[in-house]
Coordinates of C-alpha atoms and ligand atoms in Angstrom, one line a residue:
X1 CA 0.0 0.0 0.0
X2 CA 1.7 3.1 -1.3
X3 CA 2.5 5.8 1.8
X4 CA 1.3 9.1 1.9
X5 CA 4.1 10.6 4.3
X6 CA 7.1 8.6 5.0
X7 CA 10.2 8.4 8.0
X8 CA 13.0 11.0 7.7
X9 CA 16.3 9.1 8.6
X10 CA 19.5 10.4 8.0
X11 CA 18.0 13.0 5.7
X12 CA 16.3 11.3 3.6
X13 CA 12.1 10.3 3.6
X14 CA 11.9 7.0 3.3
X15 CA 9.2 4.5 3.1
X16 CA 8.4 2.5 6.2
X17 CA 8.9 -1.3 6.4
X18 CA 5.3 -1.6 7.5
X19 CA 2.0 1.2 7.3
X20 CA -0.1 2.5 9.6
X21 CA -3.6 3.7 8.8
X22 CA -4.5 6.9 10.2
X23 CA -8.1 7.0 11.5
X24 CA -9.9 10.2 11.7
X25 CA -12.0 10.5 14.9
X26 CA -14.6 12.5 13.6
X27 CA -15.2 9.0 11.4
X28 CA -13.6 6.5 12.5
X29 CA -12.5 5.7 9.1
X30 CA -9.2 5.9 7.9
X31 CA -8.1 8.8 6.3
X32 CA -4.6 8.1 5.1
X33 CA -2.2 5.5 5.1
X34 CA 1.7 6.0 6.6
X35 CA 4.9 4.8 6.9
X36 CA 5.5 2.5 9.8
X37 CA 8.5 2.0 11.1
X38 CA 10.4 -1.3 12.5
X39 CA 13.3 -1.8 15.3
X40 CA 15.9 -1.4 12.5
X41 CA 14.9 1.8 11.2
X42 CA 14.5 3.1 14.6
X43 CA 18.2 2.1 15.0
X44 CA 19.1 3.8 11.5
X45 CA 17.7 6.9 13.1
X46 CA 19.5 6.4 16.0
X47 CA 22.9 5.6 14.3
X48 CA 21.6 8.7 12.1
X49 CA 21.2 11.2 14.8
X50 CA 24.9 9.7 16.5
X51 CA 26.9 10.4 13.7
X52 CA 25.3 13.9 13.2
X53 CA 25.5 15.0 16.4
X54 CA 29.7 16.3 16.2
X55 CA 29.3 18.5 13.7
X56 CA 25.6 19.9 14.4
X57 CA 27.0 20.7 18.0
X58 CA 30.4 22.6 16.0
X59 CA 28.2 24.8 14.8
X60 CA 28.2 28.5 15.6
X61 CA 24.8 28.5 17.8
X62 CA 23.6 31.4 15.6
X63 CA 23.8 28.9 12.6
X64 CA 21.7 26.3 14.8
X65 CA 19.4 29.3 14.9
X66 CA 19.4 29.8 11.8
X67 CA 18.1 26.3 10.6
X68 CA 15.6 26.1 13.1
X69 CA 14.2 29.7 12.2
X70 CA 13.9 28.1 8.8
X71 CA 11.9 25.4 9.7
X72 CA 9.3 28.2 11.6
X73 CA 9.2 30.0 8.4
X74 CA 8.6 26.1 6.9
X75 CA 5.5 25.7 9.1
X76 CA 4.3 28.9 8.7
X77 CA 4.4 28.7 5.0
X78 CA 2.6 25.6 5.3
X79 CA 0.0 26.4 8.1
X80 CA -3.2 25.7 6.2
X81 CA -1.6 21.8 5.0
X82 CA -1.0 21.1 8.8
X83 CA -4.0 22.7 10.3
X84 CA -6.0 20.6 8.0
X85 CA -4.0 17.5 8.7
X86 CA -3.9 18.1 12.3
X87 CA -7.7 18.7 12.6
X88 CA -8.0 15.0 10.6
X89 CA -5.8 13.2 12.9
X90 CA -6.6 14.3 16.1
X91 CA -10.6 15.7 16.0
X92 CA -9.8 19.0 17.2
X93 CA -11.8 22.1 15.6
X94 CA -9.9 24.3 13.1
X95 CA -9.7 27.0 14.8
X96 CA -7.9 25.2 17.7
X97 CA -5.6 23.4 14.9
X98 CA -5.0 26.9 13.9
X99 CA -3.7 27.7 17.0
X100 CA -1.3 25.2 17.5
X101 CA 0.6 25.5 14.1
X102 CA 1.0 28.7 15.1
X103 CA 2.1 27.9 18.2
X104 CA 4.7 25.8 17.5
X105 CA 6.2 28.4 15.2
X106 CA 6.3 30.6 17.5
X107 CA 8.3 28.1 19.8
X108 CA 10.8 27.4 17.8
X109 CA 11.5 31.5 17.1
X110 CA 11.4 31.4 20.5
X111 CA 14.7 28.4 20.8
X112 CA 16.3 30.5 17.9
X113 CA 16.5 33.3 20.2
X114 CA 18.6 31.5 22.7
X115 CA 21.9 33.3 23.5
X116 CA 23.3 31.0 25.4
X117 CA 23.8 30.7 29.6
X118 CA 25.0 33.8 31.3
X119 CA 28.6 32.8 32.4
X120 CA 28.4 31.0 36.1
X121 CA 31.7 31.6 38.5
X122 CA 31.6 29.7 41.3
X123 CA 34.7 31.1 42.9
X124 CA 37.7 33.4 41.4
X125 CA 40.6 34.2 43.6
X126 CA 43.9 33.7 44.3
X127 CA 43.9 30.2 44.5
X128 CA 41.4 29.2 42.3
X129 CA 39.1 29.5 39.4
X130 CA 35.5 28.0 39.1
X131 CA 33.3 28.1 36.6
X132 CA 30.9 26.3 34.6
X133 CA 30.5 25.4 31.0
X134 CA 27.5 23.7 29.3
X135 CA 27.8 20.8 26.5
X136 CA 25.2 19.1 24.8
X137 CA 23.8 15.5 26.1
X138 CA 24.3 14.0 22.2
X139 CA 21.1 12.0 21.3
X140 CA 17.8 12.7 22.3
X141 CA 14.6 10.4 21.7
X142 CA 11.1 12.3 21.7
X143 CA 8.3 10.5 22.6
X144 CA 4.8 12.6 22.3
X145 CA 0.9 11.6 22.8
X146 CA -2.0 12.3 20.7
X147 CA -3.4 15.4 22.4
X148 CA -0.9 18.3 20.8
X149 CA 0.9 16.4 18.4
X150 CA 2.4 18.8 16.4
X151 CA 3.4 21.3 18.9
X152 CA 4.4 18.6 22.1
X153 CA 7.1 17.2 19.4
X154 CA 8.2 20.5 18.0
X155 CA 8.3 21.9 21.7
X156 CA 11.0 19.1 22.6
X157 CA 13.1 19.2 18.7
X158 CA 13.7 23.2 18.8
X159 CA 15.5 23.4 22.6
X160 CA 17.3 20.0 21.5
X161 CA 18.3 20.9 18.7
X162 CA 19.7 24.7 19.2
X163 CA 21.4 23.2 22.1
X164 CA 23.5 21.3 20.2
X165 CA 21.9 17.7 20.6
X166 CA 20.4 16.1 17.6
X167 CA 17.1 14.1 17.5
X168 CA 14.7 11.1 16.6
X169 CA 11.0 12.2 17.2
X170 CA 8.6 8.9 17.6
X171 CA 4.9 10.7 17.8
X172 CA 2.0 8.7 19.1
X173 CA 1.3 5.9 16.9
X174 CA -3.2 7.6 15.9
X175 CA -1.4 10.8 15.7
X176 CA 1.8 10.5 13.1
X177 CA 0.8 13.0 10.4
X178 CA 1.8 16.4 11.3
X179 CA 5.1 15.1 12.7
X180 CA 5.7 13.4 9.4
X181 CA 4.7 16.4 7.9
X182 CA 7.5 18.5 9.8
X183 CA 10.0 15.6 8.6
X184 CA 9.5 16.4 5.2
X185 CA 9.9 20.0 5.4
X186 CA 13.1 19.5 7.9
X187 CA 14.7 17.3 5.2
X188 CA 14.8 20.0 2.6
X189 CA 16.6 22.4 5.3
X190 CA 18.1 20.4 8.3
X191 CA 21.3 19.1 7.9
X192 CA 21.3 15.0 7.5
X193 CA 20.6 13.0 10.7
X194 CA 19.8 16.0 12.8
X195 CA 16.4 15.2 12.6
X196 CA 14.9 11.6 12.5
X197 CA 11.1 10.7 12.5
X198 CA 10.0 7.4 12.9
X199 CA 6.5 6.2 13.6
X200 CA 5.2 3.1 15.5
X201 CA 2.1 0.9 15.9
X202 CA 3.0 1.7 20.0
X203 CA 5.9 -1.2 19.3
X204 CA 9.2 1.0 19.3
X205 CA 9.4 3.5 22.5
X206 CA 11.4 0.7 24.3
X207 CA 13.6 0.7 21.6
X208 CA 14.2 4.3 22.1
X209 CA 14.1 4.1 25.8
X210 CA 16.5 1.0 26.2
X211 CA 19.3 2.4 23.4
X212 CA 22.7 2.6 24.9
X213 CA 23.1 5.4 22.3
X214 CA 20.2 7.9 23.2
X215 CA 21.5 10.2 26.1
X216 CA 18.3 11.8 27.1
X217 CA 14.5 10.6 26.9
X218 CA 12.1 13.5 26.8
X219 CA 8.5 12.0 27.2
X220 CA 5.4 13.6 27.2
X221 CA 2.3 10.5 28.1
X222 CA 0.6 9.2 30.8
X223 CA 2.0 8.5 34.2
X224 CA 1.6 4.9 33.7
X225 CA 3.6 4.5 30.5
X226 CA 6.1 7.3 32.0
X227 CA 7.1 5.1 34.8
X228 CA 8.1 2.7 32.0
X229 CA 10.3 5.1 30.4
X230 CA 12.0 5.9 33.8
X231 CA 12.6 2.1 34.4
X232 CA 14.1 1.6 31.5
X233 CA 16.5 5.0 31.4
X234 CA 17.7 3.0 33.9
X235 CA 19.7 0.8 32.3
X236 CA 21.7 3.5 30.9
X237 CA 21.2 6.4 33.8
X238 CA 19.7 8.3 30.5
X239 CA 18.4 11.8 31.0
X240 CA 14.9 12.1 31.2
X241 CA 12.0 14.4 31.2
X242 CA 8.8 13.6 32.4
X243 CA 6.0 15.4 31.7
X244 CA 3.0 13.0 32.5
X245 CA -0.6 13.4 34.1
X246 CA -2.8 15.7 35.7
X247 CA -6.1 15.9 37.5
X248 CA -6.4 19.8 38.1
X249 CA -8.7 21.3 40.7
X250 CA -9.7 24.7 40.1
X251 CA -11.6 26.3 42.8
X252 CA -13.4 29.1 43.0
X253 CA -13.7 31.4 45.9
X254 CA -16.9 32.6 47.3
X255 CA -16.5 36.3 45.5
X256 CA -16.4 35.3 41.8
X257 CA -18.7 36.7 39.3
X258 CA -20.6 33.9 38.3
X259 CA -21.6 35.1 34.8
X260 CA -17.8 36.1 33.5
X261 CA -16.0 33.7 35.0
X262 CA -18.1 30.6 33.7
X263 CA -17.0 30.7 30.3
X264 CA -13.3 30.7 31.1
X265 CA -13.3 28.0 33.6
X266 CA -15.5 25.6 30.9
X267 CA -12.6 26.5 28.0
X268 CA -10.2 25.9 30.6
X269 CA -12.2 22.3 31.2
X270 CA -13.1 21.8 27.8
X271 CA -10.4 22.6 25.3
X272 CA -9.7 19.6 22.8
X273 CA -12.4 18.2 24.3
X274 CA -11.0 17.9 28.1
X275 CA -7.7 16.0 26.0
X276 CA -5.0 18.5 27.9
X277 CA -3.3 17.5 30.9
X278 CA -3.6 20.7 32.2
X279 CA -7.6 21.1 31.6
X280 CA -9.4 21.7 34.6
X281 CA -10.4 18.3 36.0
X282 CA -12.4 18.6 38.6
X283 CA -14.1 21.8 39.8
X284 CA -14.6 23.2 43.4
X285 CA -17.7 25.6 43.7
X286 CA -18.6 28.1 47.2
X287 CA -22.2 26.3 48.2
X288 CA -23.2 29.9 48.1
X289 CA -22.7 30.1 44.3
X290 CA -23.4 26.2 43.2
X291 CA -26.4 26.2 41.8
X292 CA -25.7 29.3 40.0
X293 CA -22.8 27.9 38.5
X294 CA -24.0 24.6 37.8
X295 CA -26.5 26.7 35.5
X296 CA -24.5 28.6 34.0
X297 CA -21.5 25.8 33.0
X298 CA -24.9 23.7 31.6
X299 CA -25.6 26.7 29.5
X300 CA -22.5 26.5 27.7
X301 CA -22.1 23.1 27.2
X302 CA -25.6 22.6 25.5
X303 CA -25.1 25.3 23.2
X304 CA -21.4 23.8 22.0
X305 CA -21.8 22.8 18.5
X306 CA -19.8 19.5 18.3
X307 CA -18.9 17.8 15.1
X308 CA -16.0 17.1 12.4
X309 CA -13.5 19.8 13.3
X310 CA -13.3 20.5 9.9
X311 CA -17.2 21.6 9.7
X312 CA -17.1 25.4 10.1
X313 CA -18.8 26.2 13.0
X314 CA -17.7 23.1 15.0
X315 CA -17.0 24.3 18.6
X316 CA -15.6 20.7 19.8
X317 CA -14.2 17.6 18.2
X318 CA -14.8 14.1 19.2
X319 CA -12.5 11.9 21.6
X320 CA -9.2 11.3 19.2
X321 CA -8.6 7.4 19.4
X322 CA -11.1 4.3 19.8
X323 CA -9.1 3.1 23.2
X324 CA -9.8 7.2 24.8
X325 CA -13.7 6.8 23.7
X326 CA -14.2 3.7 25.7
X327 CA -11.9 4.9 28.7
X328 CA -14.2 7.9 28.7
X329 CA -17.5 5.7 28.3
X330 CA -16.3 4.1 31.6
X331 CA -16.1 7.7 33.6
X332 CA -19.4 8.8 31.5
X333 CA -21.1 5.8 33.0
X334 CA -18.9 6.5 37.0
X335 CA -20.9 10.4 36.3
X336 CA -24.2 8.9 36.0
X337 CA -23.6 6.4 38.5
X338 CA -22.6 8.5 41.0
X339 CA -23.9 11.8 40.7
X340 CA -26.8 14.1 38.5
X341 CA -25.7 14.9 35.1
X342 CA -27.2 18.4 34.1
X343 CA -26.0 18.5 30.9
X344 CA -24.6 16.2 28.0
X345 CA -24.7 12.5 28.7
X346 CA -24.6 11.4 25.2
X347 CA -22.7 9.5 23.3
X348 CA -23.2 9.2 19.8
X349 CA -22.4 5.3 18.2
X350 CA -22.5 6.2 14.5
X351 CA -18.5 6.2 13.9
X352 CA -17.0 9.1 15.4
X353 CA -15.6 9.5 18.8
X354 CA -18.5 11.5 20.3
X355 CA -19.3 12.4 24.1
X356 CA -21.1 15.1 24.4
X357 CA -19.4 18.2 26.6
X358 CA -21.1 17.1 30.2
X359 CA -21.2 18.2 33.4
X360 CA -21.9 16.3 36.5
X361 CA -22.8 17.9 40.1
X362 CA -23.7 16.2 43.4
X363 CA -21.1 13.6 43.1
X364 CA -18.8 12.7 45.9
X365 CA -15.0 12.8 46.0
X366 CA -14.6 8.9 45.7
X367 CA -15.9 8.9 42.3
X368 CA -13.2 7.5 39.2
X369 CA -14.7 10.9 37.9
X370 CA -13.2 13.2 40.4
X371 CA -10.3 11.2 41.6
X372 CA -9.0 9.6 38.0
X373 CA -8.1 11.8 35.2
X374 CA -11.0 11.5 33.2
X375 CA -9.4 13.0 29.7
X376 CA -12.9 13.6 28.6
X377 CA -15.3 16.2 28.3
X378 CA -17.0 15.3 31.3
X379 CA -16.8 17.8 34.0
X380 CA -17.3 16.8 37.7
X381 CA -18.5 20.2 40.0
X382 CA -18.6 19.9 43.7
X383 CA -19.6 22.1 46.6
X384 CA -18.0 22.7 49.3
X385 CA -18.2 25.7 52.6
X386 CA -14.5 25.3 53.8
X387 CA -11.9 26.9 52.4
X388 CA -9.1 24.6 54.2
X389 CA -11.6 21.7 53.7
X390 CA -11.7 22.4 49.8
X391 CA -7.6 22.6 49.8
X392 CA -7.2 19.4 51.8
X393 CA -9.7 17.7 48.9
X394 CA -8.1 19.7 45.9
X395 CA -4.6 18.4 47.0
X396 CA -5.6 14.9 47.9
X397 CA -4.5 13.1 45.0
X398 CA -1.0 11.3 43.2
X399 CA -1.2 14.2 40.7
X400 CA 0.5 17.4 40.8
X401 CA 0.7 19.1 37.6
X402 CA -1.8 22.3 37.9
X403 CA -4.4 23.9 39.5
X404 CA -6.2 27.4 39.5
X405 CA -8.2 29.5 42.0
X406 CA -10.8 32.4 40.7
X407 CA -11.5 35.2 43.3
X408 CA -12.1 39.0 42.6
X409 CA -9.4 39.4 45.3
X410 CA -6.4 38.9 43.8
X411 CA -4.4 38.7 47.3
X412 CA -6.7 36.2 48.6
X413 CA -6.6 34.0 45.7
X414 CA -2.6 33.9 45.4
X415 CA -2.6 33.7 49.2
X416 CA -4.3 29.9 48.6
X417 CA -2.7 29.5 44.9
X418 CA 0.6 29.2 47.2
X419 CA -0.7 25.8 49.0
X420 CA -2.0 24.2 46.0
X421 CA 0.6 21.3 45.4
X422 CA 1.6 20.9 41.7
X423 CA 3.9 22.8 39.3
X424 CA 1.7 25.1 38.1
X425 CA -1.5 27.4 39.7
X426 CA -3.2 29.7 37.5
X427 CA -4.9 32.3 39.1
X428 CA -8.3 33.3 37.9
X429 CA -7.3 31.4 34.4
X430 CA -6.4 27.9 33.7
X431 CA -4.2 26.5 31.2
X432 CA -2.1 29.0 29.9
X433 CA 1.8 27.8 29.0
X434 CA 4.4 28.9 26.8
X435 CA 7.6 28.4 25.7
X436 CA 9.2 31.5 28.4
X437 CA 7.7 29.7 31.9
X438 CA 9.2 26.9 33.3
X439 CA 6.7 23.3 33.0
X440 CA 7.0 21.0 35.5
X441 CA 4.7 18.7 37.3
X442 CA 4.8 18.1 41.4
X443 CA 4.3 14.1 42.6
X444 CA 3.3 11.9 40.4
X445 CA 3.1 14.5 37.1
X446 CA 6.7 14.5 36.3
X447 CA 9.9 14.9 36.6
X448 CA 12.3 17.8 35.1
X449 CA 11.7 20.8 33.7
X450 CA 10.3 21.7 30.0
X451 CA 10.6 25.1 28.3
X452 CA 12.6 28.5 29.6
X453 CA 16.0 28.5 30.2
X454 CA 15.9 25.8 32.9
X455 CA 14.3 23.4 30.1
X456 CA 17.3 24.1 28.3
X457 CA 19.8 23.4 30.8
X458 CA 18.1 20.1 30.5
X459 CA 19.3 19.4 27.3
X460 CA 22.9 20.3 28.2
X461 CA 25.6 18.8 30.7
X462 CA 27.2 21.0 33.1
X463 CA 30.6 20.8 33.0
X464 CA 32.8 22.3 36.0
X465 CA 36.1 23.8 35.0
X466 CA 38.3 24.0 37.9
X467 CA 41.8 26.3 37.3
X468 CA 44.7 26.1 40.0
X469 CA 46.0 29.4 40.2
X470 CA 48.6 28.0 42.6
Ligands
LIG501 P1 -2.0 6.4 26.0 O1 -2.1 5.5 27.2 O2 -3.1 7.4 25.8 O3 -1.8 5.7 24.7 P2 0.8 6.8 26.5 O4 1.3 7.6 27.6 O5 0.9 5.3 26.6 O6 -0.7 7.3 26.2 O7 1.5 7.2 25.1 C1 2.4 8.3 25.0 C2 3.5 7.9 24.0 O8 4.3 6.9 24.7 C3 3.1 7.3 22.7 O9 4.0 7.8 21.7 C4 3.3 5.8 22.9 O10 3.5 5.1 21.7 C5 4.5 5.8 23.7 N1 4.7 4.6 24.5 C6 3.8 3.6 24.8 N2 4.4 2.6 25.5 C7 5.7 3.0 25.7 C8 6.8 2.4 26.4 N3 6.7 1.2 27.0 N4 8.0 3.1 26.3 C9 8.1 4.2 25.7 N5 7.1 4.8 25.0 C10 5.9 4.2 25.0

């Protein structure tokens, strides 16, 4: 079967030793038909990326720059092709496709900007001198999910890459379009080997993860799979990054305008159809203001306009792969189960990956919908009177990786924003991130830092250089 978009290995696009049929969720038909590829070509792009690595990393960093800036222009130029593509592949509307091609370019300008570390001097006297220098790691494997699959990859190539490291990207195996997409436009302006693609039926991360000659795993999944990657870095003390689950609280103080701050906290649950690991998971409401929030969040989600992202007017996409729809069948049933769903509830059987956007109130805390990550557009809202008691409940779980309060007092939302446990606490928003502010997820969210310049020193080795003066 012939294949639409092929692996880039060594610098060239090259058909895989197997295909992969790409399903569009909005269908559940296959849309197009890729390269797959097998243990051998993920060791070709491995080799690939070793032997390029030297002379990638003898570049002046402004020439790094320079290539990657390239590639931005590459994506722009080519924005409407991978919106399209992305929206196909992963269910998500247009305009939130839009978004993230644009947001990808903009991380990698934002990479190309880097200027290097500011000098570190540990000690410079008499009898010594200390300072630190930063090298790169030398290979580093990219493993992304299905959610942002354009822009998690891309987000991990650009700091790699100016840093002097080179690369092989391994997207999720329902998502491999857009990545293969960037491959071809890398090969016509990368050096060879800098940048390697290869896709999988779910079959190859180990052989990423286990190679003696990757240096560095950066791993963007579920918790679950990341404690795999960990165990087997292992073997090797590789690097790694972790960037894994969430299951967000946002609570909302007793002073928040109902009216404006219900449609922010519903994007902030309901973006890519609740797909984001930092989407607001579970949402704590002032008894005072339940019902009228309940309301108001029901509102919203019966007037989305779900369908085929690529349908204009098409407000949310379906669930992207089979495996997510049936996961999220399971928590739509835990939401009936347990508590009073006010709007949604549906799931439609004809093909696509539909749920519709639902939210569930009256449910208690040991529901699998408030204490799993539900990855869904189901949203669980529960009451509560205390504001210690809601803390306590909003930081009683494994996860760690955001959170938000909503007051009209600033002060008194920070004040509690500063005892939520996780990496991240948005106050009166949810889910902003960008390629300037450190990512990193508390307990069991993570490990390591992505983005900003402490991202970047993740790339890197610091290497002490000690001079006797003596
Ligand atoms: P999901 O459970 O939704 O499929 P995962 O966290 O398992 O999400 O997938 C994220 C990425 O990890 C995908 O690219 C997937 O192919 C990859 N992956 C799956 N299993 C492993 C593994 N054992 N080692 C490394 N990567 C893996």
């Amino acid at each position: 079967m012939s294949q639409a978009h092929k692996l880039l290995i060594n610098g060239q696009l090259v058909e895989g030793a197997g295909t992969l049929d790409v399903i569009n969720p909005a269908t559940g038909a296959t849309f197009v038909t890729v390269a797959r590829a097998n243990a051998d070509q993920a060791d070709q792009a491995v080799a690939a990326a070793k032997a390029a690595q030297p002379g990638w990393a003898a570049l002046d960093l402004s020439e790094r720059a320079s290539y990657l800036n390239k590639l931005a222009d590459a994506i722009d130029a080519n924005a409407d092709a991978l919106t399209r593509a992305l929206v196909q592949e992963q269910g998500k509307p247009m305009a939130e496709a839009g978004g993230e091609v644009a947001f990808t370019a903009i991380f990698i300008r934002h990479f190309a900007g880097f200027n290097g570390f500011d000098r570190e001097i540990m000690q410079d006297d008499d009898a010594l001198r200390i300072e630190a220098r930063y090298t790169p790691l030398g290979v580093v494997a990219g493993i992304t999910p299905w959610n942002f699959p354009l822009l998690l990859g891309v987000a991990k190539i650009a700091p790699a890459l100016v840093t002097g490291n080179t690369f092989v990207l391994k997207p999720a195996p329902t998502t491999p379009v857009t990545s293969l997409m960037v491959g071809e436009m890398a090969a016509d302006i990368l050096p060879a080997g800098v940048l390697n693609i290869v896709t999988d039926a779910n079959d190859l991360g180990p052989a990423l993860t286990d190679h003696p000659d990757v240096a560095k795993v950066s791993f963007t999944g579920s918790t679950a799979t990341g404690k795999k990657v960990m165990a087997a870095a292992a073997s090797s003390l590789k690097r790694i990054t972790l960037e894994l689950g969430g299951n967000d609280a946002a609570i909302l103080l007793d002073d928040i305008d109902v009216k404006a701050a219900a449609p922010k906290v519903f994007g902030g649950a309901f973006t890519n159809a609740g797909q984001v690991c930092i989407a607001v998971k579970r949402l704590y409401v002032h008894e005072s203001q339940y019902d009228a929030m309940c309301e108001e969040l029901a509102k919203i989600a019966d007037e989305t306009v779900q369908g085929d992202g690529l349908e204009q007017g098409t407000t949310i996409g379906p669930l992207q792969n089979a495996q997510q729809f049936e996961k999220a069948k399971g928590f739509l049933e835990a939401a009936k189960r347990d508590g009073t769903v006010i709007a949604g509830g549906d799931v439609a059987e004809d093909g696509g990956y539909f749920i519709r956007p639902t939210i569930v109130k009256d449910v208690p805390d040991d529901s699998p919908i408030v204490n799993e990550e539900q990855f869904a557009p189901i949203l669980p809202v529960l009451k509560y009177n205390d504001v210690d008691d809601v803390l306590a409940r909003a930081n009683d779980t494994e996860y760690g990786l955001g959170g938000s309060v909503w007051s009209s007092n600033v002060d008194r939302a920070i004040e509690l924003a500063e005892k939520v446990d996780s990496g991240t606490v948005w106050v009166n928003h949810h889910l902003h991130f960008g390629p300037h502010v450190p990512f990193a997820g508390a307990k069991q969210s993570g490990l390591g830092v992505e983005f900003s310049e402490e991202g970047l020193r993740e790339f890197m080795q610091r290497r002490v250089i000690s001079v006797s003066k003596a």
